[in-house]
C-alpha atoms as an extended CHARMM CRD file, in Angstrom:
* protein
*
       123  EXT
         1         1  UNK       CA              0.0000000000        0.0000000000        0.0000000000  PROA      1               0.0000000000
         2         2  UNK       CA              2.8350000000        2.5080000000        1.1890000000  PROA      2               0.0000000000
         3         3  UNK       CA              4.8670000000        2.0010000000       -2.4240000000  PROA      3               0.0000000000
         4         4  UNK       CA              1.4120000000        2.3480000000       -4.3410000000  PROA      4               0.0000000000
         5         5  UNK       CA              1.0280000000        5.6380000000       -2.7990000000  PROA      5               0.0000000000
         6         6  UNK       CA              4.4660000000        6.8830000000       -4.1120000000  PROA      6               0.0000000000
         7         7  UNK       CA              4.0740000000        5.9780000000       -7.5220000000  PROA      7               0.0000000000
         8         8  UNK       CA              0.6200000000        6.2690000000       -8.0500000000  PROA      8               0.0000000000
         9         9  UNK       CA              1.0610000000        7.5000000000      -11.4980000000  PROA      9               0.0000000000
        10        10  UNK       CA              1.7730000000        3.9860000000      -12.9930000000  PROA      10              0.0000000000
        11        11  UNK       CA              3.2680000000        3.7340000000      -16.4840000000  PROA      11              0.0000000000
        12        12  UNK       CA              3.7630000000        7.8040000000      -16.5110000000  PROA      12              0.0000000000
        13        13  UNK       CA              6.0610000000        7.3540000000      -13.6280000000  PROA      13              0.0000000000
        14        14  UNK       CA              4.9150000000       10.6410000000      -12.1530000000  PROA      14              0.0000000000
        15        15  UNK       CA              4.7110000000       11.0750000000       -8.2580000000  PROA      15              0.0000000000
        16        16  UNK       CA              1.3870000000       11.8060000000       -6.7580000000  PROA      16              0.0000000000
        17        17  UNK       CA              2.9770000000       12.6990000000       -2.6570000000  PROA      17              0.0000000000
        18        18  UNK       CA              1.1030000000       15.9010000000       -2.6380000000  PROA      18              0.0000000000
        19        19  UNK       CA             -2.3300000000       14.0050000000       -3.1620000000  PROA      19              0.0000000000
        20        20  UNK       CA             -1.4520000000       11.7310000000       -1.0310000000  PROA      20              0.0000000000
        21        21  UNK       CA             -0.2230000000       14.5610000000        1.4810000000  PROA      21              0.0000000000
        22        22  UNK       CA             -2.5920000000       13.1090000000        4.1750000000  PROA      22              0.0000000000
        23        23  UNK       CA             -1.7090000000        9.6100000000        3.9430000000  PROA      23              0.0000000000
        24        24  UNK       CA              1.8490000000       10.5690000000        4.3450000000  PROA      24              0.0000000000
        25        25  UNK       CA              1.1270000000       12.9630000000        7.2400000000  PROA      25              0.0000000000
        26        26  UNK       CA             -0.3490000000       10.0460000000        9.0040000000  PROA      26              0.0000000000
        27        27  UNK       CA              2.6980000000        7.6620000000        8.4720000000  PROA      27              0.0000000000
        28        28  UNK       CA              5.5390000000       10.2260000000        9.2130000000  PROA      28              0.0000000000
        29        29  UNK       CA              3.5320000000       11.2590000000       12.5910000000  PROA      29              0.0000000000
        30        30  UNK       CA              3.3740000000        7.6150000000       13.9400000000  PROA      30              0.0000000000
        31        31  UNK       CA              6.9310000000        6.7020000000       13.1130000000  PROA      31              0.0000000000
        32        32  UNK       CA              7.9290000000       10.2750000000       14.5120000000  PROA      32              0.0000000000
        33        33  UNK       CA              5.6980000000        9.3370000000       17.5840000000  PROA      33              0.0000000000
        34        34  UNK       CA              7.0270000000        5.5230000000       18.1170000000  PROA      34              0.0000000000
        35        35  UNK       CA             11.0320000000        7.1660000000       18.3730000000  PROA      35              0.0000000000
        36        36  UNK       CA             10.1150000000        9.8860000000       20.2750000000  PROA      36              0.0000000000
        37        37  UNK       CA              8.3960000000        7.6890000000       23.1780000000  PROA      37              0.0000000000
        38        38  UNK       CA             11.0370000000        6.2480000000       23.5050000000  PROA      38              0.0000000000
        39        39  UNK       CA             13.3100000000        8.5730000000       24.3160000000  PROA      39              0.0000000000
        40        40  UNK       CA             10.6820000000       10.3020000000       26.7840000000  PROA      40              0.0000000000
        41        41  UNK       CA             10.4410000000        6.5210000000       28.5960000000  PROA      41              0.0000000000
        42        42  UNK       CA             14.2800000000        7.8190000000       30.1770000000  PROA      42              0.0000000000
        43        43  UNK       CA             14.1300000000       11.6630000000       29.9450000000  PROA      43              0.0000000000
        44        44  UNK       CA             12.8440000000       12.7340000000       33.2230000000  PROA      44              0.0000000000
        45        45  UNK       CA             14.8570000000       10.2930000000       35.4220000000  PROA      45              0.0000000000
        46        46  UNK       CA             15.7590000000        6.9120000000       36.4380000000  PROA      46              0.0000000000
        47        47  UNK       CA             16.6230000000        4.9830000000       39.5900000000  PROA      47              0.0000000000
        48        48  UNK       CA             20.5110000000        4.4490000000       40.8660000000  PROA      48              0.0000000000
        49        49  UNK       CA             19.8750000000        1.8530000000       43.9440000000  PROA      49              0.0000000000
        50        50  UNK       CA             17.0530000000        2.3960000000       45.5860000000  PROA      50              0.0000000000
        51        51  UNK       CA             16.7570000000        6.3620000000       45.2770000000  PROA      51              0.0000000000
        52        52  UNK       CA             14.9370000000        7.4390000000       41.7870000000  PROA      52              0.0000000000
        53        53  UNK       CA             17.1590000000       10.5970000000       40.2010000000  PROA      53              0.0000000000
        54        54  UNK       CA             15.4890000000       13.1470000000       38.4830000000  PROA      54              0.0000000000
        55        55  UNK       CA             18.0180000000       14.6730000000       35.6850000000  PROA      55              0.0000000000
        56        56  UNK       CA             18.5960000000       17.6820000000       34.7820000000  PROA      56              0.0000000000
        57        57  UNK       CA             15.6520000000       19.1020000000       31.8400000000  PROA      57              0.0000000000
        58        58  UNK       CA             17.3990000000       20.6340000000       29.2910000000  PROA      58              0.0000000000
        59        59  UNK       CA             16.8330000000       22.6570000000       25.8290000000  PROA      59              0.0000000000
        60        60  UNK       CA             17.1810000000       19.7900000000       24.2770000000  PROA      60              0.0000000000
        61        61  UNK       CA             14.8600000000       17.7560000000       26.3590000000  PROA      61              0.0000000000
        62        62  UNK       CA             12.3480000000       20.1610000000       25.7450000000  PROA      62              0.0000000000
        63        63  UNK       CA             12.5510000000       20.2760000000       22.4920000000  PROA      63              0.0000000000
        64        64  UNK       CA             12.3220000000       16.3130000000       22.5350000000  PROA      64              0.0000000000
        65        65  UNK       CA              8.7240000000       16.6760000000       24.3980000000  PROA      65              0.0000000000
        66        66  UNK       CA              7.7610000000       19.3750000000       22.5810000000  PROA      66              0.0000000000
        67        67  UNK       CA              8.3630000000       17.2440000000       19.4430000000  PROA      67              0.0000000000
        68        68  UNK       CA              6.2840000000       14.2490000000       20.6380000000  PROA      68              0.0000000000
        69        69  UNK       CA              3.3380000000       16.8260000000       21.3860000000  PROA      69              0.0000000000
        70        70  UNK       CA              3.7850000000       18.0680000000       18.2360000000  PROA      70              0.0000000000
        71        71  UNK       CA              3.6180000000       14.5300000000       16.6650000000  PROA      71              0.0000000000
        72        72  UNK       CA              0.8270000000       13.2220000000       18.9360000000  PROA      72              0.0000000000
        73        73  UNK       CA             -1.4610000000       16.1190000000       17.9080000000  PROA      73              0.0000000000
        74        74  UNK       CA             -0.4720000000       16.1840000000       14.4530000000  PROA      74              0.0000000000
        75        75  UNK       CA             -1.4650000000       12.1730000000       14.3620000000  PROA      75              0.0000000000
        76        76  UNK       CA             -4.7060000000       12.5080000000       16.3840000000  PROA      76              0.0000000000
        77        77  UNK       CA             -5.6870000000       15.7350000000       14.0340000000  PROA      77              0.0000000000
        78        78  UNK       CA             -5.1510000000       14.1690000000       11.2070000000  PROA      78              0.0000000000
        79        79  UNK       CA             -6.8380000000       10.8550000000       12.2290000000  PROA      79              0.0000000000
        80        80  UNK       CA             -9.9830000000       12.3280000000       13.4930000000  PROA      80              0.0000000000
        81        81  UNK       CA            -12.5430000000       12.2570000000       10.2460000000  PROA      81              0.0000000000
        82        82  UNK       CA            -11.3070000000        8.4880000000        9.6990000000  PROA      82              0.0000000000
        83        83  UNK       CA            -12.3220000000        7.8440000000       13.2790000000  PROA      83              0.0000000000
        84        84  UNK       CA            -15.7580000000        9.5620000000       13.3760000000  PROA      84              0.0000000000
        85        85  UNK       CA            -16.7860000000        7.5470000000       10.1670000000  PROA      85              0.0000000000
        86        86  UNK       CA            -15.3850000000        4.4130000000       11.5660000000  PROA      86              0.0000000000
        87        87  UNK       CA            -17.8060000000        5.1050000000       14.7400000000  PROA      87              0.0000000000
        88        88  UNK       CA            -20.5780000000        5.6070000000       12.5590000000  PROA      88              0.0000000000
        89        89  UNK       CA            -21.0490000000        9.1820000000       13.5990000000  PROA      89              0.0000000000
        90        90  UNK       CA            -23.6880000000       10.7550000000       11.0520000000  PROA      90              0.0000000000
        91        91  UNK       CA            -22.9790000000       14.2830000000       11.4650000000  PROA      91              0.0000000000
        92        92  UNK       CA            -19.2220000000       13.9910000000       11.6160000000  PROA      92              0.0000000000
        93        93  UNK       CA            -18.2690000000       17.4310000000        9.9530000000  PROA      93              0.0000000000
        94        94  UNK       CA            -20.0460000000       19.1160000000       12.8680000000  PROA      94              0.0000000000
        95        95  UNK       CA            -18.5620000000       16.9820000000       15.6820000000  PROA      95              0.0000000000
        96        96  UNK       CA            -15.2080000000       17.1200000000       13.7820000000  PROA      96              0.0000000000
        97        97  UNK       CA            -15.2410000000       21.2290000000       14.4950000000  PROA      97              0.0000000000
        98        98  UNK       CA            -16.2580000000       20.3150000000       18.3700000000  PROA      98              0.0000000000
        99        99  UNK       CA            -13.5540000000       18.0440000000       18.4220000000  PROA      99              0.0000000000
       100       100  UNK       CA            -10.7700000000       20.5360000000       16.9480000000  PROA      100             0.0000000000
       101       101  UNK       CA            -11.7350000000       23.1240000000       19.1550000000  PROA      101             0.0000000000
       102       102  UNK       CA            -11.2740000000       21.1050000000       22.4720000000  PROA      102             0.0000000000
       103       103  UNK       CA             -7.9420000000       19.3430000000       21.3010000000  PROA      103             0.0000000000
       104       104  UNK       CA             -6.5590000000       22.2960000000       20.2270000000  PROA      104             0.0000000000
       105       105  UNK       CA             -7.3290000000       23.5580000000       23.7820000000  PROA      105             0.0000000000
       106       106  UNK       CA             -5.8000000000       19.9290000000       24.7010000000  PROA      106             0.0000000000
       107       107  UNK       CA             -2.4930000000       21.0050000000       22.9320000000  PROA      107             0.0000000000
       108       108  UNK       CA             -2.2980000000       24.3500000000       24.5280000000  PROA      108             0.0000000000
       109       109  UNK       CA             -2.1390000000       22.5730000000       28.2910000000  PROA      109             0.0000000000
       110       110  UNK       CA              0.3050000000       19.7400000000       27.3710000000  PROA      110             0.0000000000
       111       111  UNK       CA              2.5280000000       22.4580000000       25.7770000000  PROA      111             0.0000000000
       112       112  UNK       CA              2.0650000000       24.7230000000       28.4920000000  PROA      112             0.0000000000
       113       113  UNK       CA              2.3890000000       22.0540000000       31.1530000000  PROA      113             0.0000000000
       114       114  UNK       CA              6.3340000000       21.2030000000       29.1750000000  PROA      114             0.0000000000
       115       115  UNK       CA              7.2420000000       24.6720000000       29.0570000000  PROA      115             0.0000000000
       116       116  UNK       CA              6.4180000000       25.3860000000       32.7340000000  PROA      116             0.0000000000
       117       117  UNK       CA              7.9340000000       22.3970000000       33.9670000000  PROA      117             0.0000000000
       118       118  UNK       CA             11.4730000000       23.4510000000       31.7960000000  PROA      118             0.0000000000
       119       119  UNK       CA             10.9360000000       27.2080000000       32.7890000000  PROA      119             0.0000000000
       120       120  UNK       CA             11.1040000000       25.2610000000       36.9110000000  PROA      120             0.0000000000
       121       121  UNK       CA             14.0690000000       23.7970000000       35.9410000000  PROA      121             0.0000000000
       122       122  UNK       CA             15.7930000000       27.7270000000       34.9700000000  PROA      122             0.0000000000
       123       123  UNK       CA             14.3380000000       28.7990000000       38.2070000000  PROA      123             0.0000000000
């Protein structure tokens, strides 16, 4: 399916990725969201012993978590008419607007709650 939707253009050889822009958005997200879980599984800390160690939370960490939100929502926002059919929801369009407007409120918190926990770090 994913080598179809390169070269959907058959014997003209011609590349089709920017009608297929949504099917690639949801691909790239997940595999962006699979490597970036698992470097937050070790970022905030670990355990030496019996004592758990919280390290340090860099610019770099930041930008890590700030990357997987980014992913997450991307993959969710993208995934969300798909979904609705799937449930059989009749009036998706209008529950698809709903829906945007309280994830997008969703995505302000989580990247609010990883910026203040970095700006407690500068503190």
């Amino acid at each position: 399916m994913t080598a179809r939707a390169i070269r959907s253009g058959g014997a003209s050889g011609r590349w089709y990725l920017r009608q297929n822009a949504l099917f690639w958005t949801r691909r790239i997200s997940g595999v962006c969201i699979l490597v970036l879980a698992f470097f937050h599984i070790g970022l905030f800390g670990g355990a030496v012993g019996e004592h758990y160690i919280l390290f340090e939370f860099t610019t770099l960490r930041l930008t890590a978590q700030l990357l997987l939100v980014a992913a997450l929502f991307t993959h969710i926002f993208a995934n969300i008419r798909p979904l609705l059919i799937s449930l059989g929801v009749l009036k998706h369009k209008e529950r698809r607007v709903d829906l945007y407007l309280i994830l997008s409120v969703l995505l302000l918190f989580c990247t609010g709650a990883v910026v203040f926990y970095y700006v407690g770090w500068l503190l």
